[in-house]
Coordinates of C-alpha atoms and ligand atoms in Angstrom, one line a residue:
M1 CA 0.1 0.0 0.0
L2 CA 2.8 2.3 0.9
R3 CA 4.5 1.6 -2.3
R4 CA 1.6 2.9 -4.2
G5 CA 2.8 6.4 -3.5
D6 CA -0.3 8.1 -2.3
I7 CA 0.5 7.4 1.3
R8 CA 3.4 9.4 2.6
L9 CA 5.1 8.2 5.8
L10 CA 6.9 10.4 8.3
G11 CA 8.6 8.4 10.9
N12 CA 10.7 9.1 14.0
V13 CA 8.3 12.0 14.7
E14 CA 6.9 12.2 18.0
V15 CA 3.9 14.5 19.0
G16 CA 4.8 16.4 22.1
R17 CA 8.6 16.2 21.4
D18 CA 9.1 17.0 17.6
V19 CA 5.7 18.6 16.7
T20 CA 2.7 19.7 18.6
M21 CA -0.9 18.7 17.9
D22 CA -1.8 22.3 16.9
Q23 CA 1.1 22.1 14.4
L24 CA -0.3 18.9 12.9
R25 CA -3.8 20.1 12.7
A26 CA -2.7 23.3 11.0
H27 CA -1.0 21.2 8.3
Y28 CA -3.5 18.6 7.6
D29 CA -7.4 18.7 7.0
A30 CA -7.8 15.9 9.4
V31 CA -5.8 14.1 12.1
I32 CA -6.5 10.4 13.0
L33 CA -5.1 9.1 16.2
A34 CA -4.0 5.5 16.0
T35 CA -1.5 5.4 18.7
G36 CA -2.9 2.2 20.4
S37 CA -2.3 1.0 23.9
D38 CA 1.3 0.9 25.0
R39 CA 1.1 0.6 28.8
D40 CA 0.2 -2.2 31.2
A41 CA -2.9 -1.9 33.1
P42 CA -2.0 -1.8 36.8
L43 CA -2.7 -4.6 39.2
D44 CA -2.9 -3.3 42.7
I45 CA -2.0 -6.2 45.1
P46 CA 0.6 -6.3 47.9
G47 CA 4.0 -6.9 46.6
A48 CA 3.3 -5.7 43.1
D49 CA 6.0 -3.2 43.5
L50 CA 8.7 -5.9 44.1
P51 CA 11.6 -5.6 41.3
E52 CA 10.7 -9.0 39.7
V53 CA 7.2 -8.0 39.0
Y54 CA 7.0 -6.9 35.4
G55 CA 4.4 -5.6 33.1
A56 CA 3.7 -7.7 29.9
S57 CA 4.3 -4.8 27.6
E58 CA 7.7 -4.0 28.9
F59 CA 8.8 -7.6 28.2
V60 CA 7.0 -7.6 24.8
F61 CA 9.0 -4.3 24.1
W62 CA 12.1 -6.0 24.9
Y63 CA 11.8 -9.2 22.8
D64 CA 10.3 -7.3 19.8
G65 CA 13.4 -5.0 19.8
H66 CA 11.6 -1.7 20.7
P67 CA 14.3 0.9 20.3
D68 CA 13.7 2.8 23.5
V69 CA 13.9 0.0 26.0
P70 CA 17.0 -1.5 27.7
R71 CA 18.8 -4.1 25.6
T72 CA 19.0 -6.6 28.4
W73 CA 16.2 -8.3 30.3
P74 CA 16.7 -10.1 33.7
L75 CA 15.8 -13.7 32.9
E76 CA 16.9 -15.3 36.1
A77 CA 13.8 -17.1 37.5
R78 CA 13.3 -20.9 37.2
E79 CA 9.6 -20.5 38.2
V80 CA 7.6 -17.7 36.8
A81 CA 4.0 -16.6 37.2
V82 CA 1.9 -14.9 34.4
L83 CA -1.3 -13.3 35.5
G84 CA -4.2 -13.2 33.1
V85 CA -5.5 -15.6 30.6
G86 CA -5.6 -13.5 27.3
N87 CA -3.5 -13.7 24.2
V88 CA -0.9 -11.3 25.8
A89 CA -0.3 -13.9 28.6
L90 CA 0.0 -16.6 26.1
D91 CA 2.6 -14.7 24.1
V92 CA 4.6 -14.0 27.3
A93 CA 4.3 -17.6 28.5
R94 CA 5.4 -19.0 25.2
M95 CA 8.3 -16.6 24.9
L96 CA 9.5 -17.4 28.5
A97 CA 9.3 -21.2 27.9
K98 CA 10.5 -21.5 24.4
H99 CA 14.0 -22.7 23.6
V100 CA 15.9 -20.1 21.8
E101 CA 16.9 -22.4 19.0
D102 CA 13.2 -22.6 18.0
L103 CA 13.1 -18.8 17.7
L104 CA 16.1 -18.2 15.6
P105 CA 14.1 -18.7 12.3
T106 CA 12.0 -15.7 13.4
E107 CA 13.0 -12.0 13.4
I108 CA 14.2 -12.2 17.0
P109 CA 16.9 -9.6 17.6
A110 CA 20.3 -10.9 18.4
N111 CA 20.3 -9.3 22.1
V112 CA 17.1 -11.0 22.7
A113 CA 18.3 -14.4 21.5
E114 CA 21.4 -13.9 23.7
G115 CA 19.3 -13.1 26.7
L116 CA 16.9 -16.0 26.2
R117 CA 19.8 -18.4 25.7
R118 CA 20.7 -17.9 29.4
N119 CA 17.1 -18.3 30.6
P120 CA 17.1 -20.9 33.4
V121 CA 13.3 -21.2 33.4
T122 CA 11.7 -24.5 34.0
D123 CA 7.9 -23.8 34.9
V124 CA 5.7 -21.0 33.9
H125 CA 2.4 -20.8 35.8
V126 CA -0.4 -18.9 34.0
F127 CA -3.3 -17.9 36.3
G128 CA -6.9 -17.0 35.3
R129 CA -9.2 -15.6 38.0
R130 CA -12.3 -17.1 36.3
G131 CA -13.1 -20.6 34.8
P132 CA -11.9 -22.2 31.4
A133 CA -14.9 -20.9 29.5
Q134 CA -14.1 -17.3 30.6
A135 CA -10.5 -17.5 29.2
K136 CA -9.9 -14.7 26.6
F137 CA -7.5 -16.9 24.6
T138 CA -8.3 -17.4 20.8
P139 CA -8.3 -20.9 19.7
L140 CA -5.4 -20.8 17.2
E141 CA -3.1 -19.1 19.6
L142 CA -3.9 -21.6 22.3
R143 CA -3.5 -24.6 19.9
E144 CA -0.1 -23.1 19.0
L145 CA 1.0 -23.2 22.6
G146 CA 0.5 -27.1 22.6
K147 CA 3.0 -27.3 19.7
V148 CA 6.0 -25.6 21.3
P149 CA 8.9 -28.1 21.1
D150 CA 10.2 -29.6 24.4
V151 CA 7.4 -27.6 26.4
D152 CA 4.5 -29.5 28.0
V153 CA 1.2 -27.6 28.7
I154 CA -0.3 -28.9 31.9
V155 CA -4.0 -28.2 33.1
Y156 CA -5.6 -29.4 36.3
E157 CA -8.8 -31.2 36.4
E158 CA -9.8 -29.4 39.6
D159 CA -9.8 -26.0 37.7
F160 CA -12.5 -27.3 35.3
D161 CA -15.9 -26.1 36.3
F162 CA -18.6 -24.9 34.1
D163 CA -21.7 -22.9 35.4
Q164 CA -24.7 -21.7 33.5
G165 CA -22.9 -18.7 32.3
S166 CA -20.2 -20.9 31.0
E167 CA -22.6 -23.3 29.2
I168 CA -24.2 -20.2 27.5
A169 CA -20.7 -18.8 26.5
I170 CA -19.8 -22.2 25.0
R171 CA -23.0 -22.4 23.1
S172 CA -23.1 -18.9 21.8
S173 CA -19.3 -18.5 20.8
N174 CA -17.6 -21.0 18.5
Q175 CA -14.3 -19.4 19.7
T176 CA -15.1 -20.3 23.4
K177 CA -16.2 -23.8 22.3
Q178 CA -12.9 -24.5 20.6
V179 CA -10.9 -23.0 23.4
V180 CA -12.6 -25.1 26.0
K181 CA -12.3 -28.2 23.8
T182 CA -8.6 -27.8 23.5
L183 CA -8.3 -27.1 27.3
V184 CA -10.4 -30.2 28.1
D185 CA -8.4 -32.3 25.7
W186 CA -5.2 -31.4 27.6
T187 CA -6.8 -32.7 30.9
L188 CA -6.6 -36.2 29.3
K189 CA -2.8 -36.2 29.1
E190 CA -1.2 -39.0 31.1
P191 CA 1.9 -38.4 33.3
E192 CA 4.1 -40.4 30.8
D193 CA 3.0 -37.9 28.1
L194 CA 5.0 -35.2 30.1
T195 CA 8.5 -35.5 29.3
A196 CA 9.6 -32.0 28.3
S197 CA 12.2 -30.1 30.1
R198 CA 10.0 -27.1 30.4
R199 CA 6.4 -26.8 31.4
I200 CA 3.5 -24.1 31.0
H201 CA 0.8 -24.7 33.7
L202 CA -2.5 -23.2 33.0
H203 CA -4.5 -22.5 36.2
F204 CA -8.1 -21.4 36.4
L205 CA -10.2 -20.2 39.2
H206 CA -7.2 -18.6 40.9
Q207 CA -7.4 -14.8 41.8
P208 CA -3.9 -13.5 42.5
V209 CA -4.0 -11.8 45.9
E210 CA -0.3 -11.1 46.8
V211 CA 3.3 -11.3 45.5
L212 CA 5.4 -12.6 48.3
G213 CA 8.8 -11.2 48.8
E214 CA 11.9 -12.1 50.9
G215 CA 14.9 -9.8 51.2
G216 CA 13.3 -7.5 48.7
H217 CA 12.8 -10.2 46.0
V218 CA 9.9 -12.3 44.7
V219 CA 9.6 -15.7 46.2
G220 CA 6.1 -16.7 45.5
L221 CA 2.6 -15.8 44.5
R222 CA -0.5 -16.3 46.7
T223 CA -3.7 -16.9 44.9
E224 CA -7.2 -17.4 46.3
R225 CA -9.4 -20.1 44.8
T226 CA -12.6 -18.7 43.3
A227 CA -15.9 -20.4 42.5
L228 CA -18.2 -19.7 39.6
T229 CA -21.4 -18.1 40.7
G230 CA -23.7 -19.0 37.8
D231 CA -23.3 -16.1 35.4
G232 CA -19.6 -16.5 34.6
T233 CA -18.4 -14.3 37.3
V234 CA -16.6 -15.7 40.4
R235 CA -16.7 -15.4 44.3
P236 CA -13.7 -15.9 46.6
T237 CA -13.7 -19.0 48.6
G238 CA -11.2 -18.3 51.4
E239 CA -8.8 -21.1 50.3
F240 CA -5.3 -19.8 49.5
V241 CA -2.7 -21.4 47.4
L242 CA 1.1 -20.4 47.5
T243 CA 3.1 -21.2 44.3
P244 CA 6.7 -20.6 44.5
V245 CA 8.0 -18.2 41.7
Q246 CA 10.8 -15.8 41.4
A247 CA 9.2 -13.5 38.9
V248 CA 5.7 -12.3 38.1
Y249 CA 4.5 -10.9 34.7
R250 CA 1.1 -9.2 34.7
A251 CA -0.8 -9.6 31.4
V252 CA -4.1 -8.2 32.6
G253 CA -4.7 -5.8 29.8
Y254 CA -3.3 -2.6 28.4
F255 CA -3.8 1.1 28.7
S256 CA -3.3 3.9 26.3
S257 CA -1.0 6.9 26.8
P258 CA -2.4 10.4 26.7
I259 CA -1.3 12.5 23.7
E260 CA -0.1 16.0 24.3
G261 CA -2.9 18.4 23.2
V262 CA -5.7 15.9 23.0
P263 CA -8.4 15.1 25.7
F264 CA -7.9 11.9 27.5
D265 CA -10.2 9.7 29.6
D266 CA -7.9 8.5 32.5
V267 CA -10.4 6.1 33.8
R268 CA -10.9 4.0 30.6
G269 CA -7.5 4.9 29.2
V270 CA -8.9 6.0 25.8
V271 CA -9.3 9.3 23.9
P272 CA -13.0 10.3 24.4
N273 CA -14.9 9.9 21.1
S274 CA -18.1 9.3 19.5
E275 CA -17.6 6.5 16.9
G276 CA -14.2 7.9 16.2
R277 CA -14.9 11.6 16.3
V278 CA -12.8 12.9 19.2
L279 CA -14.8 14.9 21.7
D280 CA -13.9 17.9 23.7
D281 CA -14.5 18.3 27.3
G282 CA -18.0 19.6 26.6
H283 CA -18.7 16.3 24.6
H284 CA -18.7 18.1 21.2
P285 CA -16.8 16.9 18.3
I286 CA -13.4 18.5 17.7
P287 CA -13.4 19.3 13.9
G288 CA -11.0 17.3 11.9
L289 CA -9.8 15.1 14.9
Y290 CA -10.6 11.4 15.0
A291 CA -9.4 8.2 16.7
T292 CA -9.2 4.6 15.7
G293 CA -8.0 1.3 17.1
W294 CA -7.2 0.8 20.8
V295 CA -6.8 4.3 21.6
K296 CA -10.5 4.7 20.4
R297 CA -12.2 1.7 22.1
G298 CA -9.6 0.2 24.5
P299 CA -7.4 -2.9 24.1
V300 CA -9.6 -5.6 22.8
G301 CA -9.9 -7.4 19.6
L302 CA -7.7 -8.8 16.7
I303 CA -7.0 -7.2 13.4
G304 CA -10.4 -7.8 12.1
S305 CA -12.1 -5.7 14.7
T306 CA -9.7 -3.0 14.2
K307 CA -10.3 -3.0 10.5
S308 CA -14.2 -2.6 10.9
D309 CA -13.4 0.0 13.7
A310 CA -11.3 2.0 11.2
Q311 CA -14.1 1.8 8.6
Q312 CA -16.4 3.4 11.0
T313 CA -14.1 6.2 11.8
I314 CA -13.3 6.9 8.1
A315 CA -17.1 6.9 7.2
H316 CA -17.5 9.7 9.7
L317 CA -14.5 11.5 8.3
V318 CA -15.9 11.4 4.8
E319 CA -19.3 12.5 6.1
D320 CA -17.6 15.5 7.7
V321 CA -15.7 16.3 4.5
Q322 CA -18.8 16.2 2.5
A323 CA -20.7 18.5 5.0
G324 CA -17.9 20.9 5.0
R325 CA -17.2 20.5 8.7
L326 CA -13.4 20.3 8.6
G327 CA -12.8 24.0 8.9
H328 CA -9.9 26.1 7.1
P329 CA -7.7 24.7 4.3
A330 CA -4.6 23.1 5.8
R331 CA -1.0 24.1 4.9
G332 CA -0.3 20.7 3.6
H333 CA 2.2 17.9 3.8
D334 CA 5.1 19.7 2.0
A335 CA 4.8 22.6 4.5
M336 CA 5.0 20.0 7.3
V337 CA 8.1 18.4 5.9
A338 CA 9.7 22.0 5.5
E339 CA 9.0 22.8 9.1
L340 CA 10.5 19.5 10.3
E341 CA 13.5 20.2 8.3
A342 CA 13.8 23.8 9.6
T343 CA 13.6 22.5 13.2
G344 CA 16.2 19.8 12.6
V345 CA 13.8 16.8 13.2
R346 CA 15.5 13.7 11.8
Y347 CA 12.2 12.3 10.1
T348 CA 12.3 9.0 8.1
T349 CA 10.2 8.0 5.2
W350 CA 8.9 5.0 3.3
Q351 CA 12.1 5.0 1.1
G352 CA 14.1 5.1 4.3
W353 CA 12.3 2.2 5.6
E354 CA 13.2 0.3 2.6
L355 CA 16.8 1.1 3.1
L356 CA 16.7 -0.2 6.6
D357 CA 14.8 -3.3 5.3
G358 CA 17.7 -4.0 2.9
F359 CA 20.3 -3.3 5.6
E360 CA 18.6 -5.7 7.9
R361 CA 18.3 -8.5 5.3
A362 CA 22.0 -8.0 4.4
L363 CA 22.9 -8.4 8.1
G364 CA 20.7 -11.6 8.1
E365 CA 22.5 -13.0 5.1
A366 CA 25.7 -12.9 6.9
A367 CA 24.2 -14.7 9.7
S368 CA 22.2 -17.2 7.7
R369 CA 19.0 -15.8 9.0
E370 CA 16.2 -14.0 7.0
R371 CA 17.1 -10.7 8.7
V372 CA 18.8 -9.4 11.7
K373 CA 16.8 -6.6 13.3
V374 CA 18.4 -3.2 14.0
V375 CA 17.2 -2.3 17.6
E376 CA 19.2 1.0 18.3
R377 CA 17.2 4.1 17.4
E378 CA 20.3 5.9 16.3
T379 CA 21.4 3.2 13.9
M380 CA 17.9 2.8 12.5
T381 CA 17.6 6.5 11.9
A382 CA 21.0 6.9 10.4
V383 CA 20.4 3.9 8.0
S384 CA 17.0 5.1 7.0
R385 CA 18.2 8.6 6.3
A386 CA 21.4 7.3 4.5
E387 CA 23.6 9.5 6.8
D388 CA 26.6 8.7 9.1
H389 CA 26.3 9.0 12.8
D390 CA 27.1 12.8 12.5
G391 CA 24.1 13.3 10.4
R392 CA 26.0 13.7 7.0
L393 CA 24.8 11.9 4.0
V394 CA 26.7 8.8 3.1
Ligands
NAP401 N1 -1.6 -13.3 18.7 C1 -2.6 -12.5 18.7 O1 -3.6 -12.6 17.9 C2 -2.7 -11.6 19.9 C3 -1.6 -11.4 20.6 C4 -1.8 -10.5 21.7 C5 -2.9 -9.8 22.0 N2 -4.0 -10.0 21.1 C6 -5.3 -9.4 21.4 O2 -5.0 -8.1 22.2 C7 -6.1 -7.9 23.0 C8 -5.6 -7.7 24.4 O3 -5.0 -8.9 25.0 P1 -4.8 -8.9 26.6 O4 -4.3 -10.4 26.7 O5 -4.0 -7.9 27.0 O6 -6.2 -8.7 27.1 P2 -7.6 -9.6 27.4 O7 -7.8 -10.6 26.3 O8 -8.5 -8.6 27.9 O9 -7.1 -10.5 28.8 C9 -6.8 -9.9 30.0 C10 -6.8 -11.0 31.0 O10 -6.4 -10.4 32.2 C11 -7.4 -10.8 33.2 N3 -7.5 -9.8 34.4 C12 -7.9 -8.5 34.2 N4 -7.8 -7.8 35.3 C13 -7.3 -8.7 36.3 C14 -7.1 -8.8 37.7 N5 -7.3 -7.7 38.3 N6 -6.7 -10.0 38.2 C15 -6.6 -11.1 37.5 N7 -6.8 -11.2 36.2 C16 -7.1 -10.0 35.5 C17 -8.7 -11.0 32.5 O11 -9.6 -11.7 33.2 P3 -11.2 -11.4 33.3 O12 -11.7 -12.0 31.9 O13 -11.7 -12.2 34.4 O14 -11.3 -9.9 33.3 C18 -8.2 -11.7 31.2 O15 -8.0 -13.1 31.5 C19 -7.1 -9.2 23.0 O16 -8.1 -8.8 22.1 C20 -6.2 -10.2 22.3 O17 -6.9 -11.2 21.6 C21 -3.9 -10.9 20.1

């Protein structure tokens, strides 16, 4: 799509650092915010501030090679807890348990491969506070978990309870039905089937209540057994379980970051909007300002729902254009580029992305991999802009 030429990309430009929202709105007839959710939702339990309690997004940033996070990750725990039973929890559990050799054919950055090579993990415990029919996994992602080489997935029969709410969920959603079927199939595994050197344990009906510390470090997770109440929600039972772990990852949902110069709903973690039209404090649409994706509706859904969501936003944008609601003519893209040049912003373009792509593939060739990802922002920028580290063109 970008190759078609009618979409122009400006990368390495941060709103609030390199440009202001007012500047953007002056240069374009409409601005669509699609900044997603980049923070972890908090989990307020005692011990959550211990150093080995991590947010899933921080870990995902690290293994995806995000340029602005440290290059190393402390992988020192043999036993790890992952809180939450959504796809992010699955991604984190899989990444923690997978042997590095099985990741090398992917685009995993070299520093991440190096970090994972020393990972001493043997057991990853994933905890859901409700039952198997309330898990948020999607079927394909869950089945993939069962195929990780030398990693056994273990479930516990006592965690399998289905109330009326669960029956309804299974009947009304094919996804839930498939997820439950996969989980139930795994209860049939015999002890002799479990031969792998690493294990992922999926626990249900366990509400995390405390991260236990000793000498300032994580030594365990206390969970309380819960019971389904009939409508798919749970109540506490007063029975507590202690699982020894030395690190805890919370994957209990994401949260968006505010964008300077744009209203923000601190409670829901989204930009206030009506079907994609951004609203001011008086709940009136701000002309020419739109939102789409997770910053619009919160962190739920796969790519399909994000597409239909974008269609809704764009339909309103088109309506507003046709009704003449967008306001004064904008200064235009070329004027924006000229302003970035004048203020010394080292922006990158689509052609620059292609340069970086070629550079990464060439690095990969030398290492017999498809590509080796560049993770330092400075190198990415310099390669994309075809300049040396002093900013000269090379
Ligand atoms: N490969 C992929 O396709 C992929 C990968 C990553 C993410 N995604 C998508 O991205 C979206 C976000 O994923 P996600 O995993 O972050 O969110 P999610 O699907 O909403 O799952 C969040 C999990 O955290 C639990 N939780 C929330 N608050 C909790 C608390 N206080 N204590 C204990 N558990 C708590 C939730 O349980 P309750 O249900 O009880 O609230 C739920 O199990 C999803 O739509 C997901 O499918 C897709």
